[in-house]
Short mmCIF file of C-alpha atoms in Angstrom, two decimals:
data_model
loop_
_atom_site.label_atom_id
_atom_site.label_comp_id
_atom_site.label_asym_id
_atom_site.label_seq_id
_atom_site.Cartn_x
_atom_site.Cartn_y
_atom_site.Cartn_z
CA UNK A 157 0.00 0.00 0.00
CA UNK A 158 0.84 3.67 -0.12
CA UNK A 159 3.30 5.16 2.39
CA UNK A 160 3.62 8.91 2.91
CA UNK A 161 6.59 10.45 4.72
CA UNK A 162 6.36 14.05 5.94
CA UNK A 163 9.08 16.41 7.17
CA UNK A 164 9.70 18.23 9.40
CA UNK A 165 7.54 17.11 12.30
CA UNK A 166 7.81 20.58 13.86
CA UNK A 167 8.55 23.86 12.12
CA UNK A 168 8.95 27.21 13.85
CA UNK A 169 9.16 30.36 11.72
CA UNK A 170 9.02 34.09 12.38
CA UNK A 171 5.82 35.85 11.43
CA UNK A 172 6.14 37.12 7.89
CA UNK A 173 8.67 34.47 6.86
CA UNK A 174 7.95 31.54 4.57
CA UNK A 175 7.34 27.93 5.61
CA UNK A 176 7.97 24.81 3.55
CA UNK A 177 6.73 21.32 4.36
CA UNK A 178 7.84 18.32 2.30
CA UNK A 179 6.29 14.93 1.66
CA UNK A 180 7.30 11.84 -0.27
CA UNK A 181 5.06 9.00 -1.39
CA UNK A 182 5.81 5.43 -2.40
CA UNK A 183 3.07 4.42 -4.84
CA UNK A 184 3.84 5.73 -8.32
CA UNK A 185 0.17 5.15 -9.21
CA UNK A 186 -0.99 7.85 -6.76
CA UNK A 187 -2.57 10.75 -8.61
CA UNK A 188 -4.12 13.10 -6.07
CA UNK A 189 -2.31 14.99 -3.30
CA UNK A 190 -4.28 17.18 -0.88
CA UNK A 191 -3.03 19.22 2.06
CA UNK A 192 -5.04 19.65 5.24
CA UNK A 193 -4.75 22.09 8.13
CA UNK A 194 -5.95 20.91 11.51
CA UNK A 195 -6.29 22.98 14.64
CA UNK A 196 -6.41 21.25 18.01
CA UNK A 197 -9.62 19.28 18.42
CA UNK A 198 -10.99 20.46 15.08
CA UNK A 199 -11.62 18.79 11.76
CA UNK A 200 -8.94 18.56 9.04
CA UNK A 201 -9.58 21.43 6.66
CA UNK A 202 -8.67 21.08 2.98
CA UNK A 203 -6.45 24.03 2.07
CA UNK A 204 -5.07 23.08 -1.35
CA UNK A 205 -4.64 20.02 -3.53
CA UNK A 206 -2.83 19.01 -6.70
CA UNK A 207 -3.37 16.27 -9.24
CA UNK A 208 -0.66 14.30 -10.97
CA UNK A 209 -1.11 16.08 -14.31
CA UNK A 210 -0.11 19.42 -12.77
CA UNK A 211 3.30 20.47 -11.47
CA UNK A 212 2.36 23.49 -9.40
CA UNK A 213 -0.74 25.17 -8.00
CA UNK A 214 -1.09 28.42 -6.11
CA UNK A 215 -3.86 29.98 -4.04
CA UNK A 216 -2.97 33.36 -2.55
CA UNK A 217 -0.22 32.74 0.06
CA UNK A 218 -0.28 28.97 -0.37
CA UNK A 219 1.34 26.94 -3.14
CA UNK A 220 1.95 23.27 -3.73
CA UNK A 221 4.51 21.69 -6.04
CA UNK A 222 4.64 18.10 -7.29
CA UNK A 223 7.59 16.18 -8.70
CA UNK A 224 6.21 12.90 -10.03
CA UNK A 225 9.60 11.55 -11.03
CA UNK A 226 10.99 11.98 -7.53
CA UNK A 227 7.62 11.17 -5.93
CA UNK A 228 7.59 14.18 -3.67
CA UNK A 229 5.39 17.20 -3.15
CA UNK A 230 5.73 20.30 -1.03
CA UNK A 231 3.57 22.95 0.61
CA UNK A 232 4.79 26.54 0.59
CA UNK A 233 3.24 29.21 2.78
CA UNK A 234 4.46 32.78 2.28
CA UNK A 235 4.06 35.81 4.54
CA UNK A 236 3.10 33.60 7.47
CA UNK A 237 0.60 34.92 10.00
CA UNK A 238 -0.22 33.82 13.58
CA UNK A 239 -3.42 32.14 12.37
CA UNK A 240 -1.32 29.82 10.20
CA UNK A 241 -0.21 28.03 13.38
CA UNK A 242 -1.67 24.50 13.24
CA UNK A 243 -0.81 20.92 12.29
CA UNK A 244 -0.53 20.40 8.55
CA UNK A 245 -1.03 16.99 6.95
CA UNK A 246 -0.12 15.96 3.45
CA UNK A 247 -1.94 13.01 1.90
CA UNK A 248 -1.96 10.86 -1.20
CA UNK A 249 -4.59 8.82 -2.97
CA UNK A 250 -3.89 5.91 -5.28
CA UNK A 251 -5.33 5.96 -8.76
CA UNK A 252 -7.91 3.25 -7.99
CA UNK A 253 -10.63 5.83 -8.08
CA UNK A 254 -12.09 8.95 -6.57
CA UNK A 255 -13.67 6.97 -3.76
CA UNK A 256 -10.40 5.58 -2.47
CA UNK A 257 -9.21 6.59 0.96
CA UNK A 258 -6.35 8.96 1.63
CA UNK A 259 -3.03 7.96 3.17
CA UNK A 260 -1.77 10.75 5.41
CA UNK A 261 1.69 11.82 6.48
CA UNK A 262 2.41 12.07 10.21
CA UNK A 263 1.84 15.81 10.24
CA UNK A 264 3.89 18.98 10.75
CA UNK A 265 3.27 21.22 13.72
CA UNK A 266 3.76 24.72 12.34
CA UNK A 267 4.46 27.40 14.93
CA UNK A 268 4.44 31.05 13.89
CA UNK A 269 6.55 33.14 16.27
CA UNK A 270 5.32 36.75 16.68
CA UNK B 295 -22.46 26.46 2.62
CA UNK B 296 -23.73 23.21 4.06
CA UNK B 297 -21.11 20.99 5.62
CA UNK B 298 -20.78 17.37 6.67
CA UNK B 299 -22.83 16.60 9.77
CA UNK B 300 -21.85 13.98 12.31
CA UNK B 301 -23.70 12.73 15.33
CA UNK B 302 -23.25 12.38 18.15
CA UNK B 303 -20.36 14.77 18.72
CA UNK B 304 -19.30 13.04 21.91
CA UNK B 305 -19.90 9.47 23.04
CA UNK B 306 -18.82 7.62 26.16
CA UNK B 307 -19.10 3.84 26.19
CA UNK B 308 -17.81 1.02 28.34
CA UNK B 309 -15.66 -1.85 27.16
CA UNK B 310 -17.53 -4.52 25.21
CA UNK B 311 -20.43 -2.17 24.46
CA UNK B 312 -21.56 -1.16 20.97
CA UNK B 313 -21.69 2.27 19.36
CA UNK B 314 -23.23 3.72 16.22
CA UNK B 315 -21.88 6.86 14.60
CA UNK B 316 -23.83 8.72 11.95
CA UNK B 317 -22.69 10.88 9.07
CA UNK B 318 -24.72 13.12 6.78
CA UNK B 319 -22.71 14.17 3.72
CA UNK B 320 -22.76 17.54 2.01
CA UNK B 321 -25.88 17.69 -0.22
CA UNK B 322 -25.28 16.06 -3.64
CA UNK B 323 -22.08 14.38 -2.49
CA UNK B 324 -22.24 10.69 -3.38
CA UNK B 325 -19.15 9.37 -1.60
CA UNK B 326 -18.56 8.97 2.11
CA UNK B 327 -15.34 8.08 3.92
CA UNK B 328 -14.63 7.15 7.54
CA UNK B 329 -11.36 7.94 9.32
CA UNK B 330 -10.09 7.27 12.83
CA UNK B 331 -7.66 9.69 14.47
CA UNK B 332 -5.93 8.86 17.75
CA UNK B 333 -4.38 11.59 19.94
CA UNK B 334 -1.40 13.19 18.22
CA UNK B 335 -1.75 10.92 15.20
CA UNK B 336 -2.71 11.27 11.57
CA UNK B 337 -6.15 10.20 10.36
CA UNK B 338 -6.32 6.52 9.43
CA UNK B 339 -8.68 5.53 6.62
CA UNK B 340 -11.27 2.93 7.59
CA UNK B 341 -13.75 2.50 4.75
CA UNK B 342 -15.53 4.36 1.95
CA UNK B 343 -18.81 4.11 0.05
CA UNK B 344 -19.76 5.34 -3.40
CA UNK B 345 -23.40 5.33 -4.45
CA UNK B 346 -24.28 3.12 -1.49
CA UNK B 347 -21.73 0.45 -2.38
CA UNK B 348 -18.53 -0.20 -0.43
CA UNK B 349 -15.71 1.24 -2.50
CA UNK B 350 -12.44 0.99 -0.62
CA UNK B 351 -11.39 -0.63 2.63
CA UNK B 352 -8.58 0.43 4.91
CA UNK B 353 -7.64 -0.56 8.42
CA UNK B 354 -11.16 -1.18 9.67
CA UNK B 355 -11.32 -3.84 12.41
CA UNK B 356 -13.63 -6.81 11.87
CA UNK B 357 -15.61 -5.59 14.90
CA UNK B 358 -16.64 -2.53 12.91
CA UNK B 359 -19.08 -2.38 10.02
CA UNK B 360 -20.54 0.44 8.00
CA UNK B 361 -23.09 1.15 5.34
CA UNK B 362 -24.44 3.96 3.22
CA UNK B 363 -28.17 4.39 2.92
CA UNK B 364 -30.45 5.47 0.07
CA UNK B 365 -30.33 9.10 1.26
CA UNK B 366 -26.49 8.86 1.19
CA UNK B 367 -26.05 9.14 4.93
CA UNK B 368 -23.73 6.59 6.45
CA UNK B 369 -23.45 4.80 9.76
CA UNK B 370 -20.39 3.23 11.37
CA UNK B 371 -21.28 0.41 13.76
CA UNK B 372 -18.71 -0.55 16.35
CA UNK B 373 -19.09 -3.64 18.53
CA UNK B 374 -17.11 -5.17 21.41
CA UNK B 375 -15.51 -1.81 22.08
CA UNK B 376 -11.96 -1.78 23.40
CA UNK B 377 -10.03 0.93 25.24
CA UNK B 378 -7.91 1.38 22.12
CA UNK B 379 -10.98 2.42 20.12
CA UNK B 380 -11.02 5.74 21.97
CA UNK B 381 -10.37 8.30 19.24
CA UNK B 382 -11.84 10.98 17.04
CA UNK B 383 -13.89 9.50 14.22
CA UNK B 384 -14.24 11.67 11.17
CA UNK B 385 -16.56 11.28 8.26
CA UNK B 386 -15.70 12.99 4.98
CA UNK B 387 -17.73 13.38 1.81
CA UNK B 388 -16.89 14.14 -1.79
CA UNK B 389 -18.38 14.53 -5.24
CA UNK B 390 -15.33 14.70 -7.53
CA UNK B 391 -12.57 13.51 -5.26
CA UNK B 392 -11.96 16.42 -2.87
CA UNK B 393 -12.74 15.16 0.62
CA UNK B 394 -14.40 17.51 3.09
CA UNK B 395 -14.36 16.44 6.69
CA UNK B 396 -17.11 16.66 9.27
CA UNK B 397 -16.56 17.91 12.83
CA UNK B 398 -15.94 14.40 14.14
CA UNK B 399 -17.30 12.22 16.92
CA UNK B 400 -15.11 11.90 19.98
CA UNK B 401 -15.50 8.34 21.31
CA UNK B 402 -14.24 7.56 24.77
CA UNK B 403 -14.22 3.93 25.89
CA UNK B 404 -13.88 3.38 29.64
#
């Protein structure tokens, strides 16, 4: 089955700086890669996703890049703000179909220092 | 916009009891997923349903079963509860692949 590795487990950045979180996946058949933000005790919130036919996607301060050859994808957050503090999870879904479950990374605790 | 609804939000059960969790997907979403998240852990996929048929199966214990009904809501039935089943249980729904999570049910087994 799919295995997703996520690094770092904790990331502390100064407010206004950029943050980068990296993930690798094992199943070359995976074709969908979402990122979720989760605050303590809350639901995972979909913040951005990318499909295997796209190399990069951007939404305001958030961008995701995908390197299919290397089987890794990254989340970039620019101009970080205190409300960006949360746990971020990357995930991957195999190409079996849209109803397949996601395999998540272990999460990155992002801390924005004022 | 309407979101995924889960009930109950909190549930306390004793060992060996049974529990039923309910999920109401976003209107017009035809796919439902169940995930289990332990403290400090990532969500673990349990099972999914598309158009009322089981679609994919993850790490769901044999003691658990689930189904999706004609109105697309889903129920996760958990029997012979163990202390290790204490977790947050999330339901997610989708229409074209993007999964939107509900608020979760916090199950505590004592």
